[in-house]
Short mmCIF file of C-alpha atoms in Angstrom, two decimals:
data_model
loop_
_atom_site.label_atom_id
_atom_site.label_comp_id
_atom_site.label_asym_id
_atom_site.label_seq_id
_atom_site.Cartn_x
_atom_site.Cartn_y
_atom_site.Cartn_z
CA UNK A 1 12.06 -26.11 -16.01
CA UNK A 2 13.90 -23.27 -14.32
CA UNK A 3 14.30 -22.70 -10.72
CA UNK A 4 13.41 -19.37 -9.23
CA UNK A 5 15.12 -18.28 -6.06
CA UNK A 6 12.81 -16.07 -4.10
CA UNK A 7 12.38 -14.19 -0.64
CA UNK A 8 9.15 -14.09 0.92
CA UNK A 9 8.72 -10.84 2.82
CA UNK A 10 5.72 -9.04 4.64
CA UNK A 11 5.07 -5.50 5.46
CA UNK A 12 2.56 -5.27 8.20
CA UNK A 13 0.71 -8.03 6.44
CA UNK A 14 1.13 -6.89 3.07
CA UNK A 15 3.07 -9.74 1.46
CA UNK A 16 5.27 -10.00 -1.40
CA UNK A 17 7.70 -12.42 -3.39
CA UNK A 18 10.97 -10.66 -3.69
CA UNK A 19 13.03 -11.53 -6.78
CA UNK A 20 16.65 -10.47 -6.71
CA UNK A 21 18.15 -10.34 -10.41
CA UNK A 22 21.63 -10.79 -9.27
CA UNK A 23 20.66 -14.16 -7.77
CA UNK A 24 18.39 -14.90 -10.96
CA UNK A 25 20.29 -13.32 -13.61
CA UNK A 26 18.29 -15.18 -16.53
CA UNK A 27 14.82 -14.47 -14.96
CA UNK A 28 12.39 -12.72 -17.25
CA UNK A 29 9.24 -11.01 -15.76
CA UNK A 30 6.01 -11.49 -17.31
CA UNK A 31 2.20 -11.17 -16.53
CA UNK A 32 1.83 -14.96 -16.71
CA UNK A 33 4.53 -15.79 -14.16
CA UNK A 34 3.39 -13.04 -11.67
CA UNK A 35 -0.14 -14.27 -11.61
CA UNK A 36 1.37 -17.84 -11.35
CA UNK A 37 3.61 -17.27 -8.34
CA UNK A 38 1.35 -14.81 -6.69
CA UNK A 39 -1.54 -17.56 -6.81
CA UNK A 40 -2.35 -18.38 -3.02
CA UNK A 41 -3.37 -21.99 -4.04
CA UNK A 42 -1.06 -23.13 -6.87
CA UNK A 43 1.95 -20.62 -6.35
CA UNK A 44 3.76 -18.98 -3.65
CA UNK A 45 1.12 -16.45 -3.00
CA UNK A 46 1.43 -12.99 -2.43
CA UNK A 47 -0.28 -9.60 -2.90
CA UNK A 48 2.61 -8.63 -5.41
CA UNK A 49 6.02 -9.10 -6.77
CA UNK A 50 9.24 -6.96 -5.97
CA UNK A 51 11.76 -7.12 -8.75
CA UNK A 52 14.91 -6.18 -7.03
CA UNK A 53 18.24 -5.14 -8.99
CA UNK A 54 21.41 -3.40 -8.54
CA UNK A 55 21.60 0.23 -9.88
CA UNK A 56 24.65 2.25 -10.77
CA UNK A 57 23.36 5.59 -9.50
CA UNK A 58 21.55 4.35 -6.20
CA UNK A 59 21.74 1.52 -3.89
CA UNK A 60 19.25 -0.54 -5.63
CA UNK A 61 16.22 -0.25 -8.01
CA UNK A 62 12.96 -1.90 -7.44
CA UNK A 63 9.97 -2.61 -9.66
CA UNK A 64 6.65 -3.46 -8.22
CA UNK A 65 3.96 -5.54 -9.55
CA UNK A 66 0.51 -6.35 -8.49
CA UNK A 67 -0.51 -9.91 -8.13
CA UNK A 68 -2.52 -9.30 -11.42
CA UNK A 69 0.47 -8.28 -13.40
CA UNK A 70 -0.28 -4.54 -13.40
CA UNK A 71 2.39 -1.94 -12.38
CA UNK A 72 3.41 1.64 -12.41
CA UNK A 73 2.26 2.52 -9.03
CA UNK A 74 4.23 3.05 -5.72
CA UNK A 75 4.04 0.32 -3.14
CA UNK A 76 4.96 1.83 0.25
CA UNK A 77 5.06 -1.60 2.01
CA UNK A 78 6.82 -3.15 -0.68
CA UNK A 79 9.43 -0.36 -0.73
CA UNK A 80 9.92 -0.95 2.93
CA UNK A 81 10.27 -4.66 2.34
CA UNK A 82 12.88 -4.02 -0.49
CA UNK A 83 14.93 -1.79 1.98
CA UNK A 84 14.91 -4.32 4.85
CA UNK A 85 16.10 -6.93 2.27
CA UNK A 86 18.92 -4.72 1.01
CA UNK A 87 20.02 -4.11 4.72
CA UNK A 88 20.05 -7.91 5.34
CA UNK A 89 22.40 -8.23 2.30
CA UNK A 90 24.52 -5.49 3.74
CA UNK A 91 24.09 -3.24 0.80
CA UNK A 92 24.40 -0.05 2.79
CA UNK A 93 26.18 0.47 6.18
CA UNK A 94 24.33 3.50 7.50
CA UNK A 95 21.00 3.59 8.57
CA UNK A 96 19.67 5.68 5.45
CA UNK A 97 19.48 4.65 1.92
CA UNK A 98 18.44 6.00 -1.60
CA UNK A 99 16.98 3.88 -4.21
CA UNK A 100 14.65 3.86 -7.37
CA UNK A 101 11.27 2.35 -7.21
CA UNK A 102 9.61 2.38 -10.76
CA UNK A 103 11.88 4.81 -11.83
CA UNK A 104 11.27 7.32 -9.14
CA UNK A 105 13.76 8.26 -6.48
CA UNK A 106 13.20 7.60 -2.81
CA UNK A 107 14.89 7.03 0.48
CA UNK A 108 14.36 5.14 3.61
CA UNK A 109 16.05 4.39 6.94
CA UNK A 110 16.27 1.38 9.35
CA UNK A 111 15.10 2.56 12.75
CA UNK A 112 15.36 -0.95 14.42
CA UNK A 113 15.55 -4.53 13.39
CA UNK A 114 12.63 -5.08 10.91
CA UNK A 115 11.43 -1.54 11.35
CA UNK A 116 11.67 0.71 8.35
CA UNK A 117 10.99 4.41 7.82
CA UNK A 118 10.02 5.17 4.18
CA UNK A 119 9.88 8.70 2.73
CA UNK A 120 7.36 9.35 0.16
CA UNK A 121 7.11 12.29 -2.51
CA UNK A 122 4.50 14.87 -2.39
CA UNK A 123 0.99 13.92 -2.86
CA UNK A 124 0.45 14.33 -6.80
CA UNK A 125 -3.42 15.46 -6.19
CA UNK A 126 -5.83 16.00 -3.49
CA UNK A 127 -9.43 16.53 -3.59
CA UNK A 128 -11.25 16.77 -0.31
CA UNK A 129 -15.00 15.87 0.52
CA UNK A 130 -16.79 15.13 -2.76
CA UNK A 131 -19.86 13.04 -2.99
CA UNK A 132 -19.74 9.76 -4.80
CA UNK A 133 -22.88 7.66 -5.57
CA UNK A 134 -22.43 3.98 -4.39
CA UNK A 135 -24.37 1.15 -2.58
CA UNK A 136 -27.57 3.18 -3.52
CA UNK A 137 -26.59 6.31 -1.47
CA UNK A 138 -24.44 9.33 -1.97
CA UNK A 139 -21.15 8.96 0.40
CA UNK A 140 -18.73 11.83 1.17
CA UNK A 141 -15.23 10.76 0.08
CA UNK A 142 -11.67 12.20 -0.37
CA UNK A 143 -9.19 11.63 -3.13
CA UNK A 144 -5.48 11.43 -2.32
CA UNK A 145 -2.78 10.40 -4.71
CA UNK A 146 0.17 9.24 -2.85
CA UNK A 147 2.19 7.59 -5.63
CA UNK A 148 -1.19 5.40 -6.16
CA UNK A 149 -4.56 6.73 -6.46
CA UNK A 150 -6.85 6.52 -3.18
CA UNK A 151 -10.09 7.56 -1.93
CA UNK A 152 -10.85 7.54 1.66
CA UNK A 153 -14.29 7.08 3.39
CA UNK A 154 -15.22 7.14 6.89
CA UNK A 155 -17.41 4.31 7.80
CA UNK A 156 -19.56 6.53 9.91
CA UNK A 157 -20.57 8.03 6.60
CA UNK A 158 -21.80 4.81 5.01
CA UNK A 159 -25.33 3.35 5.81
CA UNK A 160 -26.04 -0.08 6.06
CA UNK A 161 -29.60 0.73 4.79
CA UNK A 162 -29.75 3.47 2.40
CA UNK A 163 -33.43 4.19 3.56
CA UNK A 164 -32.58 4.29 7.30
CA UNK A 165 -30.32 7.46 8.33
CA UNK A 166 -29.62 5.67 11.51
CA UNK A 167 -28.12 2.64 10.24
CA UNK A 168 -24.70 3.92 10.04
CA UNK A 169 -21.72 1.52 10.30
CA UNK A 170 -19.98 2.01 13.58
CA UNK A 171 -16.55 0.38 12.96
CA UNK A 172 -14.70 -0.76 9.81
CA UNK A 173 -14.95 -4.30 11.47
CA UNK A 174 -18.49 -4.60 10.35
CA UNK A 175 -18.02 -3.13 6.84
CA UNK A 176 -18.38 -5.70 3.72
CA UNK A 177 -15.03 -4.58 2.51
CA UNK A 178 -14.55 -6.53 -0.55
CA UNK A 179 -18.00 -5.96 -1.58
CA UNK A 180 -18.20 -2.21 -1.13
CA UNK A 181 -14.55 -1.64 -2.54
CA UNK A 182 -14.96 -3.63 -5.54
CA UNK A 183 -17.95 -1.36 -6.70
CA UNK A 184 -15.98 1.80 -6.04
CA UNK A 185 -12.76 0.64 -7.50
CA UNK A 186 -14.53 0.19 -10.79
CA UNK A 187 -16.74 3.12 -10.25
CA UNK A 188 -17.27 5.51 -13.46
CA UNK A 189 -15.88 8.39 -11.62
CA UNK A 190 -12.48 6.95 -11.57
CA UNK A 191 -12.22 5.37 -14.86
CA UNK A 192 -10.32 4.57 -16.81
CA UNK A 193 -7.69 3.45 -14.24
CA UNK A 194 -9.99 3.01 -11.37
CA UNK A 195 -8.85 3.54 -7.59
CA UNK A 196 -7.85 2.01 -4.27
CA UNK A 197 -10.55 2.31 -1.72
CA UNK A 198 -9.75 2.93 1.97
CA UNK A 199 -12.34 2.69 4.81
CA UNK A 200 -11.41 4.44 8.22
CA UNK A 201 -12.88 4.95 11.58
CA UNK A 202 -11.38 7.11 14.41
CA UNK A 203 -10.73 5.04 17.45
CA UNK A 204 -9.47 7.78 19.89
CA UNK A 205 -5.80 8.16 19.17
CA UNK A 206 -5.65 5.58 16.53
CA UNK A 207 -7.08 5.28 13.06
CA UNK A 208 -8.46 1.84 12.16
CA UNK A 209 -8.14 1.11 8.40
CA UNK A 210 -9.21 -1.43 5.78
CA UNK A 211 -8.29 -1.28 2.22
CA UNK A 212 -9.42 -2.74 -1.15
CA UNK A 213 -6.51 -2.85 -3.51
CA UNK A 214 -6.94 -2.65 -7.37
CA UNK A 215 -4.33 -4.93 -8.82
CA UNK A 216 -4.99 -7.42 -6.12
CA UNK A 217 -8.77 -6.96 -6.52
CA UNK A 218 -9.49 -7.91 -2.86
CA UNK A 219 -9.00 -6.50 0.52
CA UNK A 220 -5.34 -6.69 1.74
CA UNK A 221 -4.20 -6.89 5.26
CA UNK A 222 -2.36 -3.58 4.97
CA UNK A 223 -1.61 -0.78 2.31
CA UNK A 224 1.15 1.74 2.93
CA UNK A 225 0.24 4.37 0.33
CA UNK A 226 -3.59 4.05 1.39
CA UNK A 227 -2.36 4.46 4.97
CA UNK A 228 -0.66 7.78 3.82
CA UNK A 229 -3.57 8.83 2.07
CA UNK A 230 -6.05 8.13 4.82
CA UNK A 231 -3.56 10.03 7.49
CA UNK A 232 -3.60 13.06 4.99
CA UNK A 233 -7.24 12.87 4.75
CA UNK A 234 -7.98 12.85 8.55
CA UNK A 235 -5.55 15.63 9.24
CA UNK A 236 -7.41 17.86 6.66
CA UNK A 237 -10.75 16.82 7.56
CA UNK A 238 -10.65 16.28 11.66
CA UNK A 239 -7.31 18.21 12.25
CA UNK A 240 -5.60 14.98 13.72
CA UNK A 241 -1.84 15.99 14.09
CA UNK A 242 1.04 13.83 12.95
CA UNK A 243 2.44 11.43 13.68
CA UNK A 244 -0.63 9.65 12.99
CA UNK A 245 -1.09 5.98 14.08
CA UNK A 246 -2.92 3.57 12.09
CA UNK A 247 -4.18 0.02 12.78
CA UNK A 248 -4.33 -2.02 9.62
CA UNK A 249 -6.49 -5.21 9.23
CA UNK A 250 -3.55 -7.42 10.30
CA UNK A 251 -3.57 -5.82 13.69
CA UNK A 252 -0.21 -4.18 13.04
CA UNK A 253 0.64 -0.42 13.52
CA UNK A 254 1.65 1.99 10.94
CA UNK A 255 2.78 5.60 11.61
CA UNK A 256 2.55 8.38 8.97
CA UNK A 257 4.31 11.50 9.77
CA UNK A 258 4.66 14.78 7.75
CA UNK A 259 5.11 18.57 8.02
CA UNK A 260 2.50 20.67 6.79
CA UNK A 261 3.70 24.24 5.60
CA UNK A 262 2.00 26.87 3.43
CA UNK A 263 -0.49 24.11 2.57
CA UNK A 264 2.03 21.75 1.30
CA UNK A 265 2.87 18.53 2.54
CA UNK A 266 6.62 17.81 3.37
CA UNK A 267 8.78 15.19 4.66
CA UNK A 268 6.24 12.63 4.49
CA UNK A 269 7.03 9.25 5.94
CA UNK A 270 5.69 5.69 6.58
CA UNK A 271 7.11 3.72 9.52
CA UNK A 272 6.15 0.08 10.37
CA UNK A 273 7.41 -3.59 10.36
CA UNK A 274 8.79 -5.18 7.48
CA UNK A 275 10.42 -8.58 7.53
CA UNK A 276 11.79 -11.56 5.79
CA UNK A 277 9.43 -14.52 6.16
CA UNK A 278 11.55 -17.22 4.45
CA UNK A 279 13.61 -17.94 1.32
CA UNK A 280 12.52 -20.68 -1.16
CA UNK A 281 12.77 -22.14 -4.65
CA UNK A 282 10.00 -22.18 -6.98
CA UNK A 283 9.89 -24.57 -10.29
CA UNK A 284 8.90 -22.51 -13.43
#
């Protein structure tokens, strides 16, 4: 048996197990271990794992894994948690830091205790207002890849009863997110990799959002890259200007900001809470 020392963290309710390689030099990551420790009944429980390590060319490097062991995509809330962890370890003195996440360079800054602003790269692909067949109806959707692939749907465009045009959902609070999200996550239009699914509704100055995440295969309490994708979609569709506030399922607030210059998104950032919940030891 081996003892794994870990830090449990949360970014607006999106929760992670951070494993510091410096503290656990002999630890070897594997799909089986990720699934085991992320299990909410027989493990620690989390949406994903943050493998944190020192790096010669930057402040630190981060590898993110979903709770099913899959990887390769950016996790915005996970990155913000890792930055707060590095700050707690006094790995940087200034408020701004550069680091690697899944071999790509990013930067972030501490705005206040447990409040992290994370800067994302430009969206890799945007496709607005196409129709997707799901839930026995055609629904308008938008696709934005913010380091992870996302589709964004307004709940007002979804019918409870496909045969009744007046049966639209008024709020994301009423949506069966897991059922609807799972169908779209595995939709043939998004094969072979699948897609994350964001449901939004405009609530005056705020956007309410709920997200079904692939790799977790369930709704999460928050999704950073999904919030950025949704903010970009409402900007292009509804002209809502940044900074854009989004209320995630946990009730926390995430703020997305950016500049839009010559049809290009620049200086994209995601700001919100990220904090250490507890430190612990897990027997493998």
